[in-house]
Short mmCIF file of C-alpha atoms in Angstrom, two decimals:
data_model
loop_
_atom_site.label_atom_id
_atom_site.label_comp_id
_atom_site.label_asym_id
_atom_site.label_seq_id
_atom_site.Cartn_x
_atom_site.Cartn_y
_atom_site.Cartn_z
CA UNK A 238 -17.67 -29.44 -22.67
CA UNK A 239 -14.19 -29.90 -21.92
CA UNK A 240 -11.07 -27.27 -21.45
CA UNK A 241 -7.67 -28.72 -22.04
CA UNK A 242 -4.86 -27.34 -20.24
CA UNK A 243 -1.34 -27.24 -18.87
CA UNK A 244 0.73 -28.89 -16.88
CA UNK A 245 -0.71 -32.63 -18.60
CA UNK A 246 -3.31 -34.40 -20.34
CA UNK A 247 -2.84 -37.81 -20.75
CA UNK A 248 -3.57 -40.15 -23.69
CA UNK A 249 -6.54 -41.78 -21.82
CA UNK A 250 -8.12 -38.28 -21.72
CA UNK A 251 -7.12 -36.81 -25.01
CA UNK A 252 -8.27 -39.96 -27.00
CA UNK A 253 -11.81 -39.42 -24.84
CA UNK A 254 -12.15 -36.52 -26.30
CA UNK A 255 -11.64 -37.33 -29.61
CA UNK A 256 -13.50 -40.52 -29.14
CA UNK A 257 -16.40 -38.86 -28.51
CA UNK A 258 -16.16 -35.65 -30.59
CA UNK A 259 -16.61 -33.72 -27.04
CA UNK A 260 -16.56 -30.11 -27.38
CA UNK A 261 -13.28 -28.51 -26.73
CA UNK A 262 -12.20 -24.60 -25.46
CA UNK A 263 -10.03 -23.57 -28.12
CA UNK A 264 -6.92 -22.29 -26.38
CA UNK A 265 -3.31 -23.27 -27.09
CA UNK A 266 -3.11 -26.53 -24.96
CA UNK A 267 -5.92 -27.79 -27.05
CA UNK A 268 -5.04 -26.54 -30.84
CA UNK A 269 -1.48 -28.16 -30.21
CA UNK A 270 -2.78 -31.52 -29.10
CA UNK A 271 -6.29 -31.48 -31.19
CA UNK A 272 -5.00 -29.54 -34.36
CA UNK A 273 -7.99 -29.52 -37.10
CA UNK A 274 -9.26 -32.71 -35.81
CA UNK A 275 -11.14 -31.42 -32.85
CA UNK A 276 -14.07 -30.10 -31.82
CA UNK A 277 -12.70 -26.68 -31.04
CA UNK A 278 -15.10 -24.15 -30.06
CA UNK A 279 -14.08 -20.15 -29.30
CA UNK A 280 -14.42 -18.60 -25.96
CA UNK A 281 -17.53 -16.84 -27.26
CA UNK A 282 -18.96 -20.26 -28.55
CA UNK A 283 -18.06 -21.96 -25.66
CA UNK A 284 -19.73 -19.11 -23.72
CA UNK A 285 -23.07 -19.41 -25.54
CA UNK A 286 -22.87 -23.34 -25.24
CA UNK A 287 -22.62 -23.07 -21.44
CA UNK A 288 -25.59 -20.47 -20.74
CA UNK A 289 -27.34 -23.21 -22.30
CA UNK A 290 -25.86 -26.52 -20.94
CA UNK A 291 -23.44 -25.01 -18.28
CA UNK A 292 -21.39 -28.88 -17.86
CA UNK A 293 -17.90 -28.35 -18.30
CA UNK A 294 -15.14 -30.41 -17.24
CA UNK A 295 -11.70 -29.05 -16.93
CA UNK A 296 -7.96 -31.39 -16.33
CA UNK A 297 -6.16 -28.61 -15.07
CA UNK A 298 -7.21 -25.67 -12.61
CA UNK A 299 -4.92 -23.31 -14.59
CA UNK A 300 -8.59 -23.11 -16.58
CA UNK A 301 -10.06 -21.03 -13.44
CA UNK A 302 -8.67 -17.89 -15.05
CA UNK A 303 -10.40 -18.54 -18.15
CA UNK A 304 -13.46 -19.28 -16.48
CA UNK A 305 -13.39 -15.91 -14.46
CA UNK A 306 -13.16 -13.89 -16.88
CA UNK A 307 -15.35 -15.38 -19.40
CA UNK A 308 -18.47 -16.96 -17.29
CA UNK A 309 -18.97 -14.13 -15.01
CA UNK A 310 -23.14 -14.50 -16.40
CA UNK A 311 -22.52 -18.13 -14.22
CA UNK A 312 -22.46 -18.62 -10.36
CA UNK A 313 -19.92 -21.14 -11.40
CA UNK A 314 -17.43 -18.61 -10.74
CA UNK A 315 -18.60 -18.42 -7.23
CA UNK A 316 -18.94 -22.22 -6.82
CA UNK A 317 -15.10 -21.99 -7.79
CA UNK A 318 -13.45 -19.60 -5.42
CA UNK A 319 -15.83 -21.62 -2.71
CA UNK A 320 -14.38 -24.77 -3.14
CA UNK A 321 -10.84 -23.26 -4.56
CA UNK A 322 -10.63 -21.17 -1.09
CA UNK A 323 -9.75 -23.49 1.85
CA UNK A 324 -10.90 -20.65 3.94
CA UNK A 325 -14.23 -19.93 2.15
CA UNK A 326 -14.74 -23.60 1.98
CA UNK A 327 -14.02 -24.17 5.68
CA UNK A 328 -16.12 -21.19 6.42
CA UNK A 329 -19.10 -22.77 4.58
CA UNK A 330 -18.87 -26.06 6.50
CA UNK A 331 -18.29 -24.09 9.88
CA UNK A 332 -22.02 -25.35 10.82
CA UNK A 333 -21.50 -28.85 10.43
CA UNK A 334 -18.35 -28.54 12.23
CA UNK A 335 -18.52 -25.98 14.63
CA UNK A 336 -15.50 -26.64 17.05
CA UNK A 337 -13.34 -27.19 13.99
CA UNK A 338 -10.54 -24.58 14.55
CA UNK A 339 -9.16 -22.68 11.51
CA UNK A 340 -7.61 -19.22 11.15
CA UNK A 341 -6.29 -17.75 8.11
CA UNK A 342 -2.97 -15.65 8.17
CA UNK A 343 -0.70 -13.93 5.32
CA UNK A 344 2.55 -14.71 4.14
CA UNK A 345 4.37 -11.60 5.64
CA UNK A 346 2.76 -12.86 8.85
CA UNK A 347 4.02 -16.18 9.00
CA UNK A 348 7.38 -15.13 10.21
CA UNK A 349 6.48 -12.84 13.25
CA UNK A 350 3.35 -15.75 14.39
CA UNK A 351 3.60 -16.17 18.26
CA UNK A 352 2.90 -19.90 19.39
CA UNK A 353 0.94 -18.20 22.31
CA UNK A 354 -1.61 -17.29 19.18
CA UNK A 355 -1.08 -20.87 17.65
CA UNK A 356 -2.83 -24.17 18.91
CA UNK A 357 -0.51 -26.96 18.53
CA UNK A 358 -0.56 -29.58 16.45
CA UNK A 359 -1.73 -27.91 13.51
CA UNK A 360 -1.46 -28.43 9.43
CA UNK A 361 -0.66 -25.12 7.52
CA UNK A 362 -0.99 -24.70 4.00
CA UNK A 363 -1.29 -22.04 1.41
CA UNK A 364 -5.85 -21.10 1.21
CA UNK A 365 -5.10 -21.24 -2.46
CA UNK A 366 -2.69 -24.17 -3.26
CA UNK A 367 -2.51 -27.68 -5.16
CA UNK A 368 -0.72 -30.88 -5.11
CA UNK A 369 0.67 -30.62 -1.20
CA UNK A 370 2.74 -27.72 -2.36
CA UNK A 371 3.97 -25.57 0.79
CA UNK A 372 1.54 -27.92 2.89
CA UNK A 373 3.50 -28.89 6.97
CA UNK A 374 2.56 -30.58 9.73
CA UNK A 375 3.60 -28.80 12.73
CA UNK A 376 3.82 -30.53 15.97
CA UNK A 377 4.72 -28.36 18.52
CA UNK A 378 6.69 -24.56 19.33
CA UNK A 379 9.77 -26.56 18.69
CA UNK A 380 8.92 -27.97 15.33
CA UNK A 381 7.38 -24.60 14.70
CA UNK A 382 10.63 -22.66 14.98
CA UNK A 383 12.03 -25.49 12.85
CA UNK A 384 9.43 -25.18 10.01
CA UNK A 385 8.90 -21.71 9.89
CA UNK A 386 12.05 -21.00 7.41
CA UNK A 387 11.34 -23.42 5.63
CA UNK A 388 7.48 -23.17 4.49
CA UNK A 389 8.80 -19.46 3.70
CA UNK A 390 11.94 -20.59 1.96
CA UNK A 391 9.65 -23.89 -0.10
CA UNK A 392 6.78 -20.88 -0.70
CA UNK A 393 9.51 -18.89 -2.88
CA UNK A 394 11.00 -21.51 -4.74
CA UNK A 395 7.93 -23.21 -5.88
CA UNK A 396 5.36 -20.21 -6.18
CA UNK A 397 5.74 -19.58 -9.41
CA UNK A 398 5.04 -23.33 -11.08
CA UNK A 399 1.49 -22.16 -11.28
CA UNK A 400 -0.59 -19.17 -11.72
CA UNK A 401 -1.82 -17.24 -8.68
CA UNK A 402 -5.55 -18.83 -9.52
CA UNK A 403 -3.96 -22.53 -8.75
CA UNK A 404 -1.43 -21.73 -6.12
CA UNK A 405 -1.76 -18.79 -4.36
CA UNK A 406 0.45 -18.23 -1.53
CA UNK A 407 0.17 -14.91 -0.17
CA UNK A 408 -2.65 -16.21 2.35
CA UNK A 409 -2.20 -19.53 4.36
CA UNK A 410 -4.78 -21.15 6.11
CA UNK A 411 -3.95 -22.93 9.74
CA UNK A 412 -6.26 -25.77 10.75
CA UNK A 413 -6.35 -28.33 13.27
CA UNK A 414 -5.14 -31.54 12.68
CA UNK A 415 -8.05 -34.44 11.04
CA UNK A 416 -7.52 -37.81 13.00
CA UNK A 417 -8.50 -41.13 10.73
CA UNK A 418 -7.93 -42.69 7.59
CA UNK A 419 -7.65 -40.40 4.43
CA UNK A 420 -8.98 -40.94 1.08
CA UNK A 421 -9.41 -38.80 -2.17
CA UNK A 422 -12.50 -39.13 -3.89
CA UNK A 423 -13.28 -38.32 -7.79
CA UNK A 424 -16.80 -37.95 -8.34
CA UNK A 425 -19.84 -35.23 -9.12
CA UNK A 426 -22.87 -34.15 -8.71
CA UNK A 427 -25.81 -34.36 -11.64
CA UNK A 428 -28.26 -32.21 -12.58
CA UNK A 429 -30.64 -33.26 -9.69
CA UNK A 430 -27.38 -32.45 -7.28
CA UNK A 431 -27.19 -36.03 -6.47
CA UNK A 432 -23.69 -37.28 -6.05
CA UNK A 433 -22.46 -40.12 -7.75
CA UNK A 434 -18.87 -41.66 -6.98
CA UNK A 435 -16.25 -42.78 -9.29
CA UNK A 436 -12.78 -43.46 -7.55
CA UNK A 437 -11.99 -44.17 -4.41
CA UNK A 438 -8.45 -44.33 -3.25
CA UNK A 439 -7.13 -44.68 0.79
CA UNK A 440 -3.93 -42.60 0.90
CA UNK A 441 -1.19 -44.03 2.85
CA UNK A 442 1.58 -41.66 4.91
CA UNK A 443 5.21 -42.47 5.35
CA UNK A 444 4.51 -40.80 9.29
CA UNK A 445 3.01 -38.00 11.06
CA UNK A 446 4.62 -35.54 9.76
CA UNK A 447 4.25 -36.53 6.28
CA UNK A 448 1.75 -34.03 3.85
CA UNK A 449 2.97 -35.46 0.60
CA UNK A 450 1.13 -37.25 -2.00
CA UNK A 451 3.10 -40.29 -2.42
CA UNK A 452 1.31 -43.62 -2.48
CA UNK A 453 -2.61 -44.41 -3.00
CA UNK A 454 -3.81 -47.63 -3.28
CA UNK A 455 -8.40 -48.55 -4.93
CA UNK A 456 -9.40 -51.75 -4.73
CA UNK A 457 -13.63 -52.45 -5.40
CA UNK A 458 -13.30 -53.51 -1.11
CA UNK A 459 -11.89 -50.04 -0.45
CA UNK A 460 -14.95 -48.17 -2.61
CA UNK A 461 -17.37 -50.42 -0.91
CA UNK A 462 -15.85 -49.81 2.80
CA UNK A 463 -16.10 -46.23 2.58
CA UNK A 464 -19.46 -45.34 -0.32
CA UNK A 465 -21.72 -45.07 2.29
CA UNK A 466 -20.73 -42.73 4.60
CA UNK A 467 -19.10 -40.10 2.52
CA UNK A 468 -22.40 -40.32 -0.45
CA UNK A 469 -23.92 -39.15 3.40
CA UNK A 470 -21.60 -36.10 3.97
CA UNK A 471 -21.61 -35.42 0.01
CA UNK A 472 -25.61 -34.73 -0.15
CA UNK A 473 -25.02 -32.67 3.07
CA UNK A 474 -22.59 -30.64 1.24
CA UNK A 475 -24.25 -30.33 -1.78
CA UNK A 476 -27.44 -29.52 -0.13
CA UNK A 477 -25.38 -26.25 1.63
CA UNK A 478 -23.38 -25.57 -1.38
CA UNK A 479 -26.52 -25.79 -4.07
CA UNK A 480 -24.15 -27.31 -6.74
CA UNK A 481 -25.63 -29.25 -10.36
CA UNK A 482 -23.55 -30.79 -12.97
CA UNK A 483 -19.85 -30.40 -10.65
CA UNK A 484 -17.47 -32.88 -11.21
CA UNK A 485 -14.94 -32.30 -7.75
CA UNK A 486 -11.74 -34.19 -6.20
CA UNK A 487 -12.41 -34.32 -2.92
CA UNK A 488 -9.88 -35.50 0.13
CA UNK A 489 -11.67 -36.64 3.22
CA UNK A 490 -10.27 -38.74 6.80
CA UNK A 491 -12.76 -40.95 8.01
CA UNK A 492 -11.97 -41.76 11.87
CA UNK A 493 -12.60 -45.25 13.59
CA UNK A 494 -16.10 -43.79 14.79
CA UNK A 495 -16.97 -43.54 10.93
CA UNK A 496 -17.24 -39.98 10.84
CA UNK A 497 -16.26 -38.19 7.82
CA UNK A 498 -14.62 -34.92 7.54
CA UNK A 499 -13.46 -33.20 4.51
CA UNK A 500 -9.41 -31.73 4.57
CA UNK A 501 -10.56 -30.22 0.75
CA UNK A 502 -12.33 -30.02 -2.35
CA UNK A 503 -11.12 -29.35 -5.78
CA UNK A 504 -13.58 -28.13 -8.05
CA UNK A 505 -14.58 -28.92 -11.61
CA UNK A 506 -11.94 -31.47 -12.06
CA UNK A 507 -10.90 -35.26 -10.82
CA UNK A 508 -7.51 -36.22 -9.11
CA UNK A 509 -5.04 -33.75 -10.51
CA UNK A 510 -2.56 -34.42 -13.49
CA UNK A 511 -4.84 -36.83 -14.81
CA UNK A 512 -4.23 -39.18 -11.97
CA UNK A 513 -7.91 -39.84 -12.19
CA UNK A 514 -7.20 -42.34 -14.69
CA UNK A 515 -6.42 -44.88 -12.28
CA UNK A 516 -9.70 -46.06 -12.50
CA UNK A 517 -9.31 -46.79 -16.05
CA UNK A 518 -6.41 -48.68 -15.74
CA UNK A 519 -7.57 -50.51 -12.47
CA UNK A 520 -11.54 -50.98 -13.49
CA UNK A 521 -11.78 -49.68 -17.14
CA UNK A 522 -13.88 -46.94 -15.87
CA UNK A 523 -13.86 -43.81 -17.58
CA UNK A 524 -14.17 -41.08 -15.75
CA UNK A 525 -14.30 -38.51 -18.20
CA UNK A 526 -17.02 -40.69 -20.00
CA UNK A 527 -19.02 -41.24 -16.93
CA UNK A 528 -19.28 -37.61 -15.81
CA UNK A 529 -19.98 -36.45 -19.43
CA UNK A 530 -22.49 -39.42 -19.98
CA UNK A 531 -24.07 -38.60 -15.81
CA UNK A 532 -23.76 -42.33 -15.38
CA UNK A 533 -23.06 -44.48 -12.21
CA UNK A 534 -20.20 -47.53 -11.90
CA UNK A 535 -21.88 -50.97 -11.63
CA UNK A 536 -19.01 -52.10 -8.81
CA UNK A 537 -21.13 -55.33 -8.96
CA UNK A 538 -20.24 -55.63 -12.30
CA UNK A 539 -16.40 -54.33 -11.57
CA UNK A 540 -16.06 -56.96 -8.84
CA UNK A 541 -17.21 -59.40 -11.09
CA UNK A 542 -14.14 -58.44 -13.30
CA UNK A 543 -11.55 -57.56 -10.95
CA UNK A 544 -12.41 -59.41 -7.83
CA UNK A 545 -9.84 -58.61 -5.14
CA UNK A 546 -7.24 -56.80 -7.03
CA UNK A 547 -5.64 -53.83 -5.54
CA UNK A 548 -4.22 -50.77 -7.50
CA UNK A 549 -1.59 -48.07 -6.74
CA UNK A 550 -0.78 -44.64 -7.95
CA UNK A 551 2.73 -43.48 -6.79
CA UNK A 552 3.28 -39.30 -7.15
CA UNK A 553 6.86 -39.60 -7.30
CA UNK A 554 7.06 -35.75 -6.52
CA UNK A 555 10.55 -33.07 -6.43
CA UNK A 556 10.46 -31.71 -2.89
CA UNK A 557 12.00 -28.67 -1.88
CA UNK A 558 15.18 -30.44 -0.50
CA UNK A 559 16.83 -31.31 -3.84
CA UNK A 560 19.47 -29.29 -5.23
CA UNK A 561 18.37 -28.69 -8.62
CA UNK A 562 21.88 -27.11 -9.88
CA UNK A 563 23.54 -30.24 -8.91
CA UNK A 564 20.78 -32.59 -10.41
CA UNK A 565 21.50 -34.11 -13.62
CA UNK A 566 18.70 -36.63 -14.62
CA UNK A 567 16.08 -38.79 -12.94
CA UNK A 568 16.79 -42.97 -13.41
CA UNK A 569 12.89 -43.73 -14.69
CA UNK A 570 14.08 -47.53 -15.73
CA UNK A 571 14.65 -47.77 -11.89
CA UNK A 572 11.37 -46.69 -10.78
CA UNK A 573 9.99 -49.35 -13.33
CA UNK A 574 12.11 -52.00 -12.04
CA UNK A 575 10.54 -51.05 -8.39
CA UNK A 576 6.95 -52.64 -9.11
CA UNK A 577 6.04 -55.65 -9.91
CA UNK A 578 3.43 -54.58 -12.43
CA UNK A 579 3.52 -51.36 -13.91
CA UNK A 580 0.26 -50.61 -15.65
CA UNK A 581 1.66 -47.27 -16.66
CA UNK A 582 4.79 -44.81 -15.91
CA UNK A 583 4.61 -41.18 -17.07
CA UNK A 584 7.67 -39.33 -16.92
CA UNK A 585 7.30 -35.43 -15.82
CA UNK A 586 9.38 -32.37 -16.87
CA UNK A 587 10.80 -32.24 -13.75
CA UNK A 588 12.80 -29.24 -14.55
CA UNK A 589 9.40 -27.36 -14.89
CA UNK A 590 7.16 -29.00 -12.41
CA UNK A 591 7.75 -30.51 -8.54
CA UNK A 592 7.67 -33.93 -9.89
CA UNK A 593 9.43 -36.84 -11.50
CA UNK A 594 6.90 -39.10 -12.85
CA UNK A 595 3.15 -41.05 -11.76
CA UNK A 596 3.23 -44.42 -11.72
CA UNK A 597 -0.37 -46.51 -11.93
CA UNK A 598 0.43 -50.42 -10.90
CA UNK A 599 -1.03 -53.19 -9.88
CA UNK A 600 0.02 -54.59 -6.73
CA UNK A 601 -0.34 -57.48 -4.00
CA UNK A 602 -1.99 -56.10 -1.55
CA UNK A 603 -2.34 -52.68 0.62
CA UNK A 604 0.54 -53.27 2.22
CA UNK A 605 2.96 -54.49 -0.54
CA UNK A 606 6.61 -54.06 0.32
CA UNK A 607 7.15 -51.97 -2.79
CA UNK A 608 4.63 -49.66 -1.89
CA UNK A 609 6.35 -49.54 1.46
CA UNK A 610 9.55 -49.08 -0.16
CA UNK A 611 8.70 -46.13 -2.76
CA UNK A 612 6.79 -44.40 0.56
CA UNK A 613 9.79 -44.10 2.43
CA UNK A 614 12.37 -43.73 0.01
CA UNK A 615 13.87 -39.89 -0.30
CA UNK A 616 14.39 -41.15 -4.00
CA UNK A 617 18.43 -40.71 -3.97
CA UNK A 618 18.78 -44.27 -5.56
CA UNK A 619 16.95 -42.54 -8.73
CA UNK A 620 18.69 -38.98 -8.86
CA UNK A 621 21.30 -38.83 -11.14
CA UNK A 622 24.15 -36.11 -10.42
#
């Protein structure tokens, strides 16, 4: 079963669904973009379905409300808020990592933090949150003093894009910085709570500093590099979380001694704003299809299609820094024009959300000069004032 919901579904999801006449939550997201044609079931239906086959795949995490109140029967609730919670979750995995250093603090706190209590460098980031919203990288006391005002100042301006379930920044959640390599992961776990993998993608960073979610590149060599190891860590999660029929985003850093360890999971959902459907455009792998159907990519078979190829997804996001009084319009023929193959741009309501558009293109190689280009840029060539 599927629930539909704000900020975006994309066509590649929404013709899935009608496709294969998957049962829908009928809420307003859904009637508007499903009308009579769907297969629209009430929250007590959709209830009743799930005590019986509790599968449900959701795009958006605004559906966690829904799901509170309305599958309370279901430990999926508590599944949720362990995953959903960066402190919960790093709580859970405190025995496989147990010099991992994590504290959790409020917002009214953050401004009156000694460094004395802090150990430098450190990433802080709301213990409820999405997307890299209000997420820094703090260096040292000096950069401290320097980001303080403005994780407070970012927090206000951008809290209330999504409901307190999604983003929730009155608690923050300070954690040591993850050396290696990161890469998000879109996958789940079947009803024997066996993981199975779907995308793979290595996320590149313009620096040190840098938190946002700007480029990812897949290729079938990047999902073969880095299967192995993180199937490992996923059955030693699943095994301490107890979880059956999940679907889960989940952001990892590998190090160059091949260990694995998670930065956070996202629960009951693939890469966020539909972004999962990179693998459709790069592989023409469904992911919605596969998780529904509990079946397994042939990469054999993908290889045998795509050979080499590599893919990127650019989050061309609005950070905090733009004047949104002066802005007038965002050039998207631009951003086009900035890839050599565009396999797909969406344009965002930037005026509602943190971000411009998500591009999906096929590129060179990993380190493609446009990919190097769009990583770096602070977008001002594409604002219009």
């Amino acid at each position: 079963m599927f629930i539909l919901d704000k900020p975006f579904v994309s066509k590649v999801l929404l013709d899935t669904v009608k496709r294969n006449n998957y049962p829908v939550l009928d809420n307003d997201t859904a009637r508007e973009l499903l009308g009579d044609s769907g297969n629209l079931l009430s929250s007590e239906r959709f209830a009743d379905r799930f005590r019986s086959r509790p599968v449900v795949y959701t795009n958006s995490e605004n559906a966690v409300a829904w799901i509170n109140e309305n599958l309370m029967f279901s430990d999926i609730v508590e599944k949720v808020d362990l995953f959903k919670n960066k402190v919960k979750f790093r709580d859970l995995l405190s025995g496989m990592f147990p010099d991992f250093f994590y504290r959790e603090v409020l917002f009214n706190e953050i401004e009156t933090l000694r460094s004395k209590d802090l150990r430098f460098p450190f990433v802080i980031k709301p213990a409820v949150g999405f997307f890299s919203l209000g997420v820094y990288y703090v260096e040292d006391e000096t950069a401290w003093k320097r980001i303080r005002p403005q994780i407070i100042e970012e927090t206000l301006k951008v809290r209330d894009y999504y409901p307190d379930d999604v983003l929730n920044a009155h608690s923050f959640i300070i954690e040591e910085v993850i050396e290696g390599t990161e890469y998000a992961i879109d996958g789940y776990y079947n009803s024997d709570g066996e993981p199975v993998i779907l995308n793979v993608l290595k996320h590149f960073f313009a620096g040190s500093e840098d938190v946002s979610d700007r480029v990812y590149v897949t290729s079938v060599k990047i999902v073969r590099e880095i299967s192995e190891q993180v199937h490992k860590f996923l059955v030693s999660l699943g095994r301490l979380a107890v979880v059956k029929d999940f679907p889960f985003h989940i952001e990892v850093r590998i190090d160059d001694k091949g260990r694995v360890v998670p930065v956070e999971l996202n629960p009951l959902r693939f890469a966020g704003w539909c972004c999962t459907d990179i693998g459709f455009f790069a592989y023409g792998l469904n992911t919605y299809e596969y998780f529904a159907g509990s079946s397994v990519p042939d990469w054999d078979e993908i290889e045998s299609r795509c050979g080499d190829k590599v893919y990127a997804m650019v989050v061309v996001e609005k950070s905090a820094k733009i004047d949104d009084g002066k802005l007038v319009g965002f050039d998207y023929e631009k951003l086009r024009n900035s890839f050599t193959k565009v396999l797909e741009l969406r344009e965002s309501d930037f005026r509602s959300y943190n971000v411009f558009s998500f591009v999906f293109a096929e590129t060179d190689s990993e380190d493609a000069p446009e990919l190097k280009a769009i990583l770096n840029s602070d977008l001002s060539e594409y604002l219009i004032y």
